Amino acid sequence: MAENERIVPDIDKNASRCLCPGCPTHNECMKSNEERIFCSRGKTECNPEKKGCLCGTCPVEKEYGLYDFYYCVEGYAKK
Amino acid sequence: MDENIEKIWWVFPRFKIERLITGLELPVNLAFVPEPTDNPSDPLLYVTELYGKIKAITNDWKVHNYAESLLNYEPNYEFPGTGESGLTGICVEPKSGDLFVSMIYEDGGDVKNKLVRLKSKDGSKMDSMEIILEDIPSIKAAHQIQAITIGFDGKLYVNLGEGMINPKVAQDDSDLRGKVLRMNLDGSIPEDNPDPDSSVFAKGFRNPFGARWRKSDKSLYISDNGPSYDDRIAKVEPGKNYGWPNSMRENSLFWINFPEGITALDFMQNGEFPFGYEDELFVAYFGGSYVKGPSIKGKKIVKMKLNEDGSAIKSYDIFASYIGQNAASPCGLAFGPGGLYFTDLHGEKNGQAHASSGNIYKISSVIKAEGEILVPYTKENFGKCLCPGCPTHNECMNNRDERLFCAGGKTECDLERKGCLCGECPVESEYGLTEFYYCDEGAAKK
Ligand code: SF4
Ligand code: SF4
Ligand code: SF4
Ligand code: SF4
């Protein structure tokens, strides 16, 4: 996949604003790998159970005009 | 009706109060028609007025003079004192719509109790009266015949005060005073009474003002007023002795040592409030018989949660409280369509009760306000709500077991926004919602 399809750049400013660590879907496996900002880095291999998603109120999502959920399961946001 | 109502009545968070009727003359008790029709001119409820009148209120909330001049003596408006008695208990017979009412009367200088059955063709005006029970000695000082109920067994249950002068009669099995009676609807004694030759069902009561049947255990609960100590609530069981005049605590499930004039009571058992209040008991505390302004005694409604077998209470809250400057106080109380209704005996006019300023109020849940809120506050939606897993859902909200804010409205807890799960919630998609942070913004409105 071409890097230019990726909407959200994986930069510290975005990673620090990402809400994933507080999300009920964010499981032990994802925590131990320090995974977050799935909208940029893509899906996890931790097999999360969908328990709700915080992306809808995330400032990163707002900044890049996204409106999807569950990037940790669906993969990163594409153009 | 009164835009300043919240300045005179405080009600529990997430409830609202409204005045439905004013101008009543000492409204004591109210009784709803068990299965009202949709017809606007059919009766919805009845109210006893202490000095011998009954009002019928139809589905269109028009007030009709159902009966007048039911007392055969001139009442004297003395509060406290000999003005506290008269026409009190009322219940509607489900099949015929007839009324059973209780009152005192004079008989050659003696004061006595009686229970009558009233019939009406259209339910708005009395046509005839039949005496069911009479000739029981009484007194013009409150300890008279009180609440009447019809049990799940179809029998008539009657609370009788002990008449004050000689409290020992409450223990005398051959005297009907200080008892709860059980009768057939025509006044005859059912064969399966504790004593098949007596209408006495239970004994040892003082002034048992209120009575109500609880669906969950099919049992009768009554309130009983103590002397200068111990008002109580008891579950009434056949053949039991409730102790008076030795004790106001015997076989009681709850008592307050500092008496507050407990009057009527009812259970939230037909979905009038949100499901979290299911089976809670609501009790009117009248207080002193005529006290202006707020008072440490009475002038409030409390709610309690009972344990499974009705032998004790698990929680206790003040649910409504009078904070105005007049003689208002809740007396009768009953759940009806969409809320808890209560009578306010004296109302807002000062200078004893001649003023006909008694009211009927309704307290309803803001959560259940129909037509405004999009998502119904149901057990099912409560179970689907994702809020408990949300990082914004903090300890305060958790301790209060708050969630389903899209239906129930915002929290009173302080919160910090840490993200919202509403966007992927099944409730949100079911009702087509698109917003976030209902816990902070309030319920989703139509
Ligand atoms: S949109 Fe979702 S995945 Fe992306 S930064 Fe925000 S919370 Fe993390
Ligand atoms: S992408 Fe959404 S569901 Fe997955 S961890 Fe982040 S906020 Fe939670
Ligand atoms: S939309 Fe939000 S508040 Fe409403 S049920 Fe779902 S998670 Fe709870
Ligand atoms: S309304 Fe939204 S922010 Fe508030 S607790 Fe529920 S999911 Fe969390």
Coordinates of C-alpha atoms and ligand atoms in Angstrom, one line a residue:
Chain A
M1 CA 0.0 0.0 0.0
A2 CA 1.3 3.4 -1.0
E3 CA 2.2 5.5 1.9
N4 CA 0.2 8.4 0.5
E5 CA -3.1 6.5 1.1
R6 CA -2.6 7.0 4.8
I7 CA -4.5 10.0 6.2
V8 CA -3.1 10.3 9.7
P9 CA 0.6 10.8 10.1
D10 CA 2.2 8.8 12.8
I11 CA 3.7 11.6 14.8
D12 CA 4.0 12.2 18.5
K13 CA 1.4 15.0 18.5
N14 CA -1.2 12.6 17.2
A15 CA -0.1 9.6 19.3
S16 CA -0.3 11.6 22.5
R17 CA -3.8 12.8 21.7
C18 CA -5.1 9.3 20.8
L19 CA -7.9 8.1 23.1
C20 CA -7.3 4.4 22.6
P21 CA -5.6 3.7 25.9
G22 CA -8.8 4.7 27.8
C23 CA -11.1 2.6 25.5
P24 CA -12.8 -0.6 26.8
T25 CA -11.9 -2.3 23.6
H26 CA -8.2 -1.6 24.2
N27 CA -7.3 -5.0 25.8
E28 CA -4.4 -6.3 27.9
C29 CA -2.5 -7.5 24.8
M30 CA -2.8 -4.1 23.2
K31 CA -1.7 -2.4 26.4
S32 CA 1.3 -4.6 26.9
N33 CA 2.5 -3.8 23.3
E34 CA 1.8 -0.1 24.0
E35 CA -0.4 -0.1 20.9
R36 CA -2.5 3.0 20.0
I37 CA -3.3 5.4 17.1
F38 CA -4.7 2.6 15.0
C39 CA -6.1 5.1 12.5
S40 CA -2.5 5.7 11.4
R41 CA -0.6 2.5 12.4
G42 CA -3.3 0.1 11.3
K43 CA -5.0 -2.8 12.9
T44 CA -3.8 -4.8 15.9
E45 CA -3.1 -8.5 16.0
C46 CA -4.4 -8.7 19.5
N47 CA -8.0 -9.9 18.6
P48 CA -9.9 -7.3 20.5
E49 CA -13.5 -7.8 21.4
K50 CA -15.6 -4.8 20.3
K51 CA -16.7 -3.0 23.5
G52 CA -17.3 0.4 22.1
C53 CA -15.0 2.9 20.4
L54 CA -13.8 6.4 21.4
C55 CA -12.6 7.6 18.0
G56 CA -15.8 9.6 17.5
T57 CA -14.8 12.1 20.1
C58 CA -11.0 12.0 19.5
P59 CA -9.3 15.3 18.5
V60 CA -7.2 13.4 16.0
E61 CA -10.2 12.1 14.2
K62 CA -11.7 15.6 14.2
E63 CA -8.5 17.2 12.9
Y64 CA -8.3 14.9 9.9
G65 CA -12.0 14.9 9.1
L66 CA -12.5 11.2 9.8
Y67 CA -15.8 9.7 10.8
D68 CA -15.1 5.9 11.2
F69 CA -14.7 3.7 14.2
Y70 CA -12.7 0.7 15.2
Y71 CA -9.5 1.4 13.3
C72 CA -7.9 -1.2 15.6
V73 CA -10.0 -3.9 13.9
E74 CA -10.7 -2.4 10.5
G75 CA -7.2 -1.0 9.8
Y76 CA -5.9 2.5 9.2
A77 CA -7.9 5.4 7.7
K78 CA -7.3 5.6 3.9
K79 CA -7.9 8.4 1.4
Chain B
M1 CA -50.4 26.1 36.8
D2 CA -48.0 27.7 39.3
E3 CA -44.7 28.9 38.0
N4 CA -43.3 29.3 41.5
I5 CA -44.1 25.7 42.6
E6 CA -40.4 24.8 43.1
K7 CA -40.2 27.6 45.6
I8 CA -42.7 25.8 47.9
W9 CA -42.0 22.2 47.2
W10 CA -38.6 20.5 46.9
V11 CA -38.7 17.2 45.0
F12 CA -36.1 14.5 44.5
P13 CA -33.5 15.0 41.7
R14 CA -34.9 14.1 38.2
F15 CA -38.5 14.5 39.3
K16 CA -40.9 17.4 38.8
I17 CA -44.0 18.5 40.6
E18 CA -47.1 20.1 39.2
R19 CA -50.4 21.3 40.8
L20 CA -53.3 19.7 39.0
I21 CA -56.3 20.9 41.1
T22 CA -56.8 23.6 43.7
G23 CA -59.8 24.9 45.7
L24 CA -60.6 21.6 47.4
E25 CA -62.0 21.6 51.0
L26 CA -59.6 19.6 53.1
P27 CA -58.9 16.8 50.7
V28 CA -57.9 13.8 52.7
N29 CA -57.5 10.7 50.5
L30 CA -57.6 10.0 46.9
A31 CA -58.4 6.7 45.1
F32 CA -57.9 6.0 41.4
V33 CA -60.3 3.9 39.4
P34 CA -58.5 0.6 39.0
E35 CA -59.0 0.4 35.2
P36 CA -60.1 3.8 33.8
T37 CA -61.6 4.1 30.3
D38 CA -60.4 6.4 27.6
N39 CA -63.7 8.4 27.6
P40 CA -63.0 12.0 28.8
S41 CA -66.2 12.1 30.9
D42 CA -65.6 8.9 32.7
P43 CA -64.1 9.0 36.3
L44 CA -60.4 8.7 36.8
L45 CA -60.2 9.3 40.6
Y46 CA -62.1 10.3 43.7
V47 CA -61.1 12.5 46.6
T48 CA -62.6 12.5 50.1
E49 CA -62.9 16.0 51.7
L50 CA -62.8 15.8 55.4
Y51 CA -66.0 17.6 56.1
G52 CA -68.3 15.3 54.2
K53 CA -67.8 15.8 50.4
I54 CA -66.5 13.6 47.7
K55 CA -65.2 15.0 44.4
A56 CA -65.1 12.9 41.2
I57 CA -62.4 13.8 38.8
T58 CA -62.9 12.6 35.2
N59 CA -60.3 11.8 32.6
D60 CA -60.5 15.3 31.2
W61 CA -59.5 16.6 34.7
K62 CA -62.9 18.2 35.4
V63 CA -64.0 18.2 39.0
H64 CA -67.5 17.0 39.8
N65 CA -69.4 17.1 43.1
Y66 CA -69.9 13.4 43.6
A67 CA -71.5 13.7 47.1
E68 CA -72.0 16.5 49.7
S69 CA -73.3 16.7 53.2
L70 CA -72.2 13.2 54.1
L71 CA -71.6 14.2 57.8
N72 CA -74.7 14.6 60.1
Y73 CA -73.0 17.1 62.3
E74 CA -71.4 20.6 62.0
P75 CA -67.6 20.3 61.9
N76 CA -65.6 22.9 63.7
Y77 CA -62.3 23.5 61.9
E78 CA -60.3 22.9 65.0
F79 CA -56.7 21.9 64.2
P80 CA -55.4 20.3 66.2
G81 CA -58.4 18.9 68.0
T82 CA -62.0 18.0 67.3
G83 CA -61.8 19.3 63.7
E84 CA -59.4 16.5 62.6
S85 CA -62.2 13.9 62.0
G86 CA -64.8 13.3 59.5
L87 CA -64.9 11.6 56.1
T88 CA -61.5 9.9 55.4
G89 CA -61.0 6.5 53.8
I90 CA -62.0 5.7 50.2
C91 CA -61.6 2.9 47.7
V92 CA -63.1 2.1 44.3
E93 CA -64.6 -1.4 43.8
P94 CA -63.0 -2.6 40.5
K95 CA -66.0 -4.3 39.0
S96 CA -68.9 -1.9 39.7
G97 CA -67.0 1.3 40.2
D98 CA -68.8 1.8 43.4
L99 CA -67.1 3.6 46.3
F100 CA -66.5 2.4 49.8
V101 CA -65.9 5.3 52.1
S102 CA -65.4 5.6 55.9
M103 CA -66.6 8.4 58.2
I104 CA -67.9 9.2 61.7
Y105 CA -71.4 10.3 62.6
E106 CA -73.4 11.4 65.6
D107 CA -76.0 9.2 67.1
G108 CA -77.9 10.7 70.0
G109 CA -74.9 12.6 71.3
D110 CA -72.5 9.6 70.7
V111 CA -69.8 9.7 68.0
K112 CA -69.6 6.5 65.9
N113 CA -67.8 5.0 62.9
K114 CA -69.4 3.8 59.7
L115 CA -68.5 2.4 56.4
V116 CA -70.8 2.9 53.4
R117 CA -71.0 1.8 49.8
L118 CA -72.0 4.5 47.3
K119 CA -73.4 3.9 43.8
S120 CA -73.6 6.1 40.8
K121 CA -74.9 5.6 37.3
D122 CA -72.2 7.6 35.5
G123 CA -69.5 7.7 38.2
S124 CA -69.7 11.5 38.6
K125 CA -72.6 11.8 41.1
M126 CA -73.8 9.6 43.9
D127 CA -77.2 8.0 43.4
S128 CA -77.5 5.8 46.5
M129 CA -75.9 4.8 49.7
E130 CA -75.8 1.4 51.5
I131 CA -74.5 0.9 55.0
I132 CA -71.9 -1.9 55.3
L133 CA -70.8 -1.3 58.8
E134 CA -72.0 1.1 61.5
D135 CA -72.5 1.6 65.3
I136 CA -68.8 1.3 66.2
P137 CA -68.0 3.9 68.9
S138 CA -65.6 6.6 67.8
I139 CA -64.3 10.0 68.7
K140 CA -63.8 13.4 67.0
A141 CA -60.1 13.3 67.4
A142 CA -58.6 11.4 64.5
H143 CA -58.5 7.9 65.9
Q144 CA -61.4 6.9 63.8
I145 CA -62.3 4.5 61.0
Q146 CA -59.6 5.1 58.4
A147 CA -58.3 3.4 55.2
I148 CA -60.3 0.9 53.2
T149 CA -58.8 -1.4 50.7
I150 CA -59.8 -4.4 48.6
G151 CA -57.3 -7.2 48.7
F152 CA -56.0 -9.5 46.0
D153 CA -58.5 -12.0 47.5
G154 CA -61.4 -9.6 46.7
K155 CA -62.2 -9.0 50.3
L156 CA -62.7 -5.7 52.0
Y157 CA -60.1 -4.6 54.5
V158 CA -60.8 -1.7 56.9
N159 CA -58.5 0.1 59.3
L160 CA -60.1 1.1 62.6
G161 CA -58.6 3.5 65.1
E162 CA -58.9 2.6 68.8
G163 CA -60.9 5.7 69.7
M164 CA -58.2 7.2 72.0
I165 CA -60.1 7.2 75.3
N166 CA -59.6 3.6 76.1
P167 CA -56.7 2.2 74.1
K168 CA -57.0 -1.2 75.7
V169 CA -59.9 -2.0 73.3
A170 CA -57.2 -2.5 70.7
Q171 CA -56.4 -5.9 72.5
D172 CA -60.1 -6.8 73.1
D173 CA -61.1 -9.4 70.4
S174 CA -64.7 -8.7 70.9
D175 CA -64.3 -5.0 70.1
L176 CA -63.7 -3.8 66.5
R177 CA -61.6 -0.8 67.5
G178 CA -57.8 -0.8 67.1
K179 CA -58.1 -3.5 64.4
V180 CA -57.8 -4.3 60.8
L181 CA -61.1 -5.9 59.7
R182 CA -61.6 -8.4 56.8
M183 CA -65.1 -8.7 55.4
N184 CA -66.9 -9.7 52.3
L185 CA -68.0 -6.7 50.2
D186 CA -71.5 -6.8 51.7
G187 CA -70.0 -6.6 55.3
S188 CA -70.5 -10.3 56.1
I189 CA -67.7 -12.3 57.7
P190 CA -65.7 -14.6 55.4
E191 CA -65.5 -18.2 56.5
D192 CA -61.7 -18.2 56.2
N193 CA -61.1 -15.4 58.6
P194 CA -58.7 -16.1 61.5
D195 CA -61.8 -16.4 63.7
P196 CA -64.7 -17.4 61.4
D197 CA -67.2 -15.6 63.7
S198 CA -65.3 -12.3 63.7
S199 CA -64.3 -9.7 61.1
V200 CA -61.1 -9.0 63.1
F201 CA -58.1 -9.8 60.8
A202 CA -55.3 -8.4 63.0
K203 CA -55.3 -6.4 66.3
G204 CA -53.3 -4.0 68.4
F205 CA -53.4 -0.7 66.3
R206 CA -53.7 2.8 67.4
N207 CA -54.6 5.2 64.6
P208 CA -53.9 3.3 61.3
F209 CA -54.4 6.0 58.7
G210 CA -53.1 4.4 55.5
A211 CA -53.2 1.0 53.8
R212 CA -52.0 -0.4 50.5
W213 CA -51.5 -3.8 48.9
R214 CA -48.1 -4.7 47.6
K215 CA -48.1 -6.7 44.4
S216 CA -44.7 -8.4 44.9
D217 CA -45.8 -10.3 48.0
K218 CA -49.6 -9.9 47.8
S219 CA -49.6 -8.4 51.3
L220 CA -51.3 -5.5 53.0
Y221 CA -49.1 -2.7 54.5
I222 CA -50.5 -0.1 56.8
S223 CA -49.3 3.1 58.6
D224 CA -50.1 3.6 62.2
N225 CA -49.7 6.8 64.3
G226 CA -48.0 6.6 67.7
P227 CA -48.7 8.9 70.7
S228 CA -45.7 11.1 71.4
Y229 CA -43.4 8.4 70.1
D230 CA -43.2 5.7 67.4
D231 CA -45.1 6.1 64.2
R232 CA -44.8 2.9 62.3
I233 CA -45.4 0.8 59.2
A234 CA -46.4 -2.8 59.4
K235 CA -47.1 -5.7 57.1
V236 CA -50.5 -7.0 58.3
E237 CA -50.8 -10.7 58.6
P238 CA -53.8 -12.7 59.7
G239 CA -54.3 -13.2 63.4
K240 CA -51.3 -11.2 64.4
N241 CA -51.1 -8.8 67.3
Y242 CA -49.4 -5.5 66.6
G243 CA -49.0 -4.6 70.3
W244 CA -50.8 -1.3 71.0
P245 CA -51.2 0.0 73.8
N246 CA -48.1 -1.8 75.1
S247 CA -45.9 -1.3 72.0
M248 CA -46.0 0.5 68.7
R249 CA -43.1 -1.6 67.5
E250 CA -44.4 -5.2 67.8
N251 CA -44.5 -6.9 64.4
S252 CA -43.7 -3.6 62.7
L253 CA -41.2 -3.4 59.9
F254 CA -40.3 0.2 60.4
W255 CA -40.9 3.0 63.0
I256 CA -39.7 6.5 63.6
N257 CA -39.3 7.3 67.3
F258 CA -40.0 11.1 66.7
P259 CA -43.5 10.9 65.4
E260 CA -44.3 12.8 62.2
G261 CA -47.9 12.0 61.5
I262 CA -47.6 9.2 59.0
T263 CA -50.7 9.2 56.7
A264 CA -51.1 7.5 53.4
L265 CA -48.7 5.1 51.6
D266 CA -48.3 3.4 48.2
F267 CA -45.9 1.2 46.3
M268 CA -44.4 2.1 42.9
Q269 CA -45.6 -1.1 41.2
N270 CA -47.1 -0.2 37.9
G271 CA -44.2 1.5 36.1
E272 CA -45.2 5.1 37.0
F273 CA -41.5 5.9 37.8
P274 CA -38.3 4.5 36.1
F275 CA -37.6 0.9 36.8
G276 CA -35.0 1.7 39.4
Y277 CA -37.9 2.7 41.8
E278 CA -39.8 -0.6 41.3
D279 CA -41.5 -1.8 44.4
E280 CA -40.3 1.2 46.5
L281 CA -42.7 2.4 49.2
F282 CA -43.8 6.1 49.2
V283 CA -45.2 7.5 52.5
A284 CA -46.8 10.8 53.3
Y285 CA -45.6 12.4 56.6
F286 CA -48.3 14.9 57.4
G287 CA -46.7 16.5 60.5
G288 CA -48.6 18.7 63.0
S289 CA -52.2 19.1 62.2
Y290 CA -51.9 22.8 61.3
V291 CA -48.4 24.2 61.1
K292 CA -47.4 27.2 58.9
G293 CA -44.2 27.2 57.1
P294 CA -41.6 24.4 56.9
S295 CA -41.3 22.1 59.9
I296 CA -39.0 19.5 61.2
K297 CA -42.1 17.4 61.7
G298 CA -43.8 16.0 58.6
K299 CA -44.7 18.1 55.6
K300 CA -42.9 15.6 53.4
I301 CA -43.1 12.4 51.4
V302 CA -40.4 9.8 52.0
K303 CA -39.5 6.7 50.0
M304 CA -38.2 3.4 51.3
K305 CA -37.0 0.2 49.8
L306 CA -38.2 -2.9 51.7
N307 CA -36.4 -6.2 51.9
E308 CA -37.8 -9.2 50.1
D309 CA -40.1 -10.5 52.9
G310 CA -41.2 -7.0 54.0
S311 CA -39.8 -7.3 57.5
A312 CA -37.4 -4.3 57.3
I313 CA -36.4 -1.4 55.1
K314 CA -33.1 -1.3 53.2
S315 CA -33.0 2.4 52.2
Y316 CA -34.7 5.6 53.2
D317 CA -34.9 9.0 51.4
I318 CA -36.8 12.2 51.6
F319 CA -38.6 12.4 48.3
A320 CA -40.6 15.6 48.5
S321 CA -40.7 18.4 51.1
Y322 CA -42.7 21.5 51.7
I323 CA -40.5 24.6 51.9
G324 CA -43.1 27.3 51.5
Q325 CA -44.6 29.6 54.2
N326 CA -48.1 28.2 54.6
A327 CA -50.0 25.3 56.2
A328 CA -49.6 23.0 53.2
S329 CA -48.9 19.3 53.9
P330 CA -49.3 16.0 52.1
C331 CA -52.0 13.8 53.4
G332 CA -53.5 11.3 50.9
L333 CA -51.2 9.7 48.3
A334 CA -51.6 7.3 45.5
F335 CA -49.8 6.3 42.3
G336 CA -51.8 7.0 39.2
P337 CA -51.2 7.6 35.5
G338 CA -47.6 8.7 35.0
G339 CA -46.7 9.5 38.5
L340 CA -47.3 9.9 42.2
Y341 CA -50.4 12.0 43.2
F342 CA -51.0 13.5 46.6
T343 CA -53.5 15.7 48.4
D344 CA -52.4 18.8 50.3
L345 CA -55.0 19.2 53.0
H346 CA -54.7 22.9 53.9
G347 CA -52.9 24.4 50.9
E348 CA -51.5 27.9 50.5
K349 CA -54.2 30.1 52.1
N350 CA -53.5 31.2 55.6
G351 CA -55.9 31.3 58.5
Q352 CA -57.3 27.9 59.3
A353 CA -59.0 25.8 56.7
H354 CA -62.2 27.6 55.9
A355 CA -60.4 28.9 52.8
S356 CA -60.9 25.8 50.5
S357 CA -57.4 25.9 49.4
G358 CA -56.6 22.2 49.3
N359 CA -54.6 20.9 46.3
I360 CA -53.8 17.8 44.3
Y361 CA -50.2 17.6 43.2
K362 CA -48.5 15.2 40.8
I363 CA -44.8 14.2 41.0
S364 CA -43.5 12.6 37.8
S365 CA -40.1 11.5 36.6
V366 CA -38.3 13.8 34.2
I367 CA -36.7 10.7 32.7
K368 CA -40.1 9.3 31.8
A369 CA -41.5 12.6 30.4
E370 CA -43.3 11.4 27.3
G371 CA -43.1 13.0 23.9
E372 CA -39.9 14.9 24.7
I373 CA -37.2 12.3 25.0
L374 CA -36.2 10.1 22.2
V375 CA -34.8 7.0 23.9
P376 CA -37.0 5.2 26.4
Y377 CA -35.4 4.7 29.8
T378 CA -36.0 1.0 29.9
K379 CA -34.2 -1.9 31.6
E380 CA -33.3 -3.3 28.1
N381 CA -31.6 0.0 26.9
F382 CA -29.9 0.3 30.3
G383 CA -28.4 -3.1 29.7
K384 CA -27.1 -2.2 26.2
C385 CA -25.6 1.1 27.2
L386 CA -21.8 1.3 26.9
C387 CA -21.3 4.1 29.4
P388 CA -19.9 1.8 32.2
G389 CA -16.9 1.0 30.1
C390 CA -16.2 4.6 29.1
P391 CA -13.2 6.5 30.4
T392 CA -15.4 9.6 31.0
H393 CA -17.7 7.4 33.2
N394 CA -16.1 8.2 36.6
E395 CA -16.4 6.9 40.2
C396 CA -19.2 9.3 41.1
M397 CA -21.3 8.1 38.1
N398 CA -20.4 4.5 38.9
N399 CA -21.4 4.8 42.5
R400 CA -24.8 6.2 41.6
D401 CA -25.2 3.5 39.0
E402 CA -25.8 6.2 36.3
R403 CA -25.8 5.4 32.6
L404 CA -28.1 5.6 29.6
F405 CA -27.7 9.4 29.7
C406 CA -29.1 9.7 26.2
A407 CA -32.5 8.8 27.8
G408 CA -32.0 9.9 31.4
G409 CA -30.3 13.2 30.9
K410 CA -27.1 14.6 32.2
T411 CA -25.3 13.6 35.4
E412 CA -24.9 15.8 38.4
C413 CA -21.4 14.4 38.9
D414 CA -18.4 16.6 38.0
L415 CA -16.8 15.0 34.9
E416 CA -13.8 15.4 32.7
R417 CA -14.3 14.5 29.0
K418 CA -12.0 11.6 28.2
G419 CA -13.8 10.3 25.1
C420 CA -17.3 9.0 24.5
L421 CA -18.5 5.6 23.4
C422 CA -21.9 6.6 22.2
G423 CA -20.9 6.6 18.5
E424 CA -20.7 2.8 18.4
C425 CA -23.4 2.0 20.9
P426 CA -26.3 -0.2 19.8
V427 CA -28.8 2.1 21.5
E428 CA -27.5 5.1 19.5
S429 CA -27.9 3.2 16.2
E430 CA -31.3 1.8 17.1
Y431 CA -32.7 5.3 17.8
G432 CA -30.8 7.0 15.0
L433 CA -28.8 9.3 17.3
T434 CA -25.6 11.0 16.1
E435 CA -24.4 13.0 19.1
F436 CA -21.9 12.3 21.9
Y437 CA -21.4 13.2 25.6
Y438 CA -25.1 12.9 26.6
C439 CA -23.8 12.6 30.2
D440 CA -22.7 16.2 29.9
E441 CA -25.1 17.6 27.3
G442 CA -28.3 16.0 28.4
A443 CA -30.8 13.6 26.9
A444 CA -31.4 13.2 23.2
K445 CA -34.5 15.2 22.4
K446 CA -36.9 14.8 19.5
Ligands
SF4_1 S1 -9.1 8.3 15.9 FE1 -9.1 6.5 17.3 S2 -7.3 5.4 16.7 FE2 -7.1 7.5 15.9 S3 -6.0 8.6 17.4 FE3 -8.1 8.9 17.8 S4 -8.7 7.4 19.3 FE4 -6.7 6.8 18.4
SF4_2 S1 -9.6 2.3 17.6 FE1 -11.5 2.7 18.6 S2 -12.1 0.7 19.4 FE2 -10.0 0.6 18.9 S3 -8.9 1.0 20.7 FE3 -9.0 2.9 19.6 S4 -10.8 3.9 20.4 FE4 -10.9 1.8 21.0
SF4_3 S1 -25.8 6.3 23.3 FE1 -24.3 6.7 24.9 S2 -25.6 7.2 26.7 FE2 -27.0 6.3 25.2 S3 -27.0 4.1 25.7 FE3 -25.4 4.3 24.2 S4 -23.5 4.7 25.4 FE4 -25.2 5.0 26.8
SF4_4 S1 -22.5 9.5 27.5 FE1 -20.6 9.1 26.3 S2 -19.0 10.2 27.5 FE2 -20.8 10.0 28.8 S3 -20.3 8.1 29.9 FE3 -21.7 7.6 28.2 S4 -20.2 6.9 26.6 FE4 -19.0 8.1 28.2

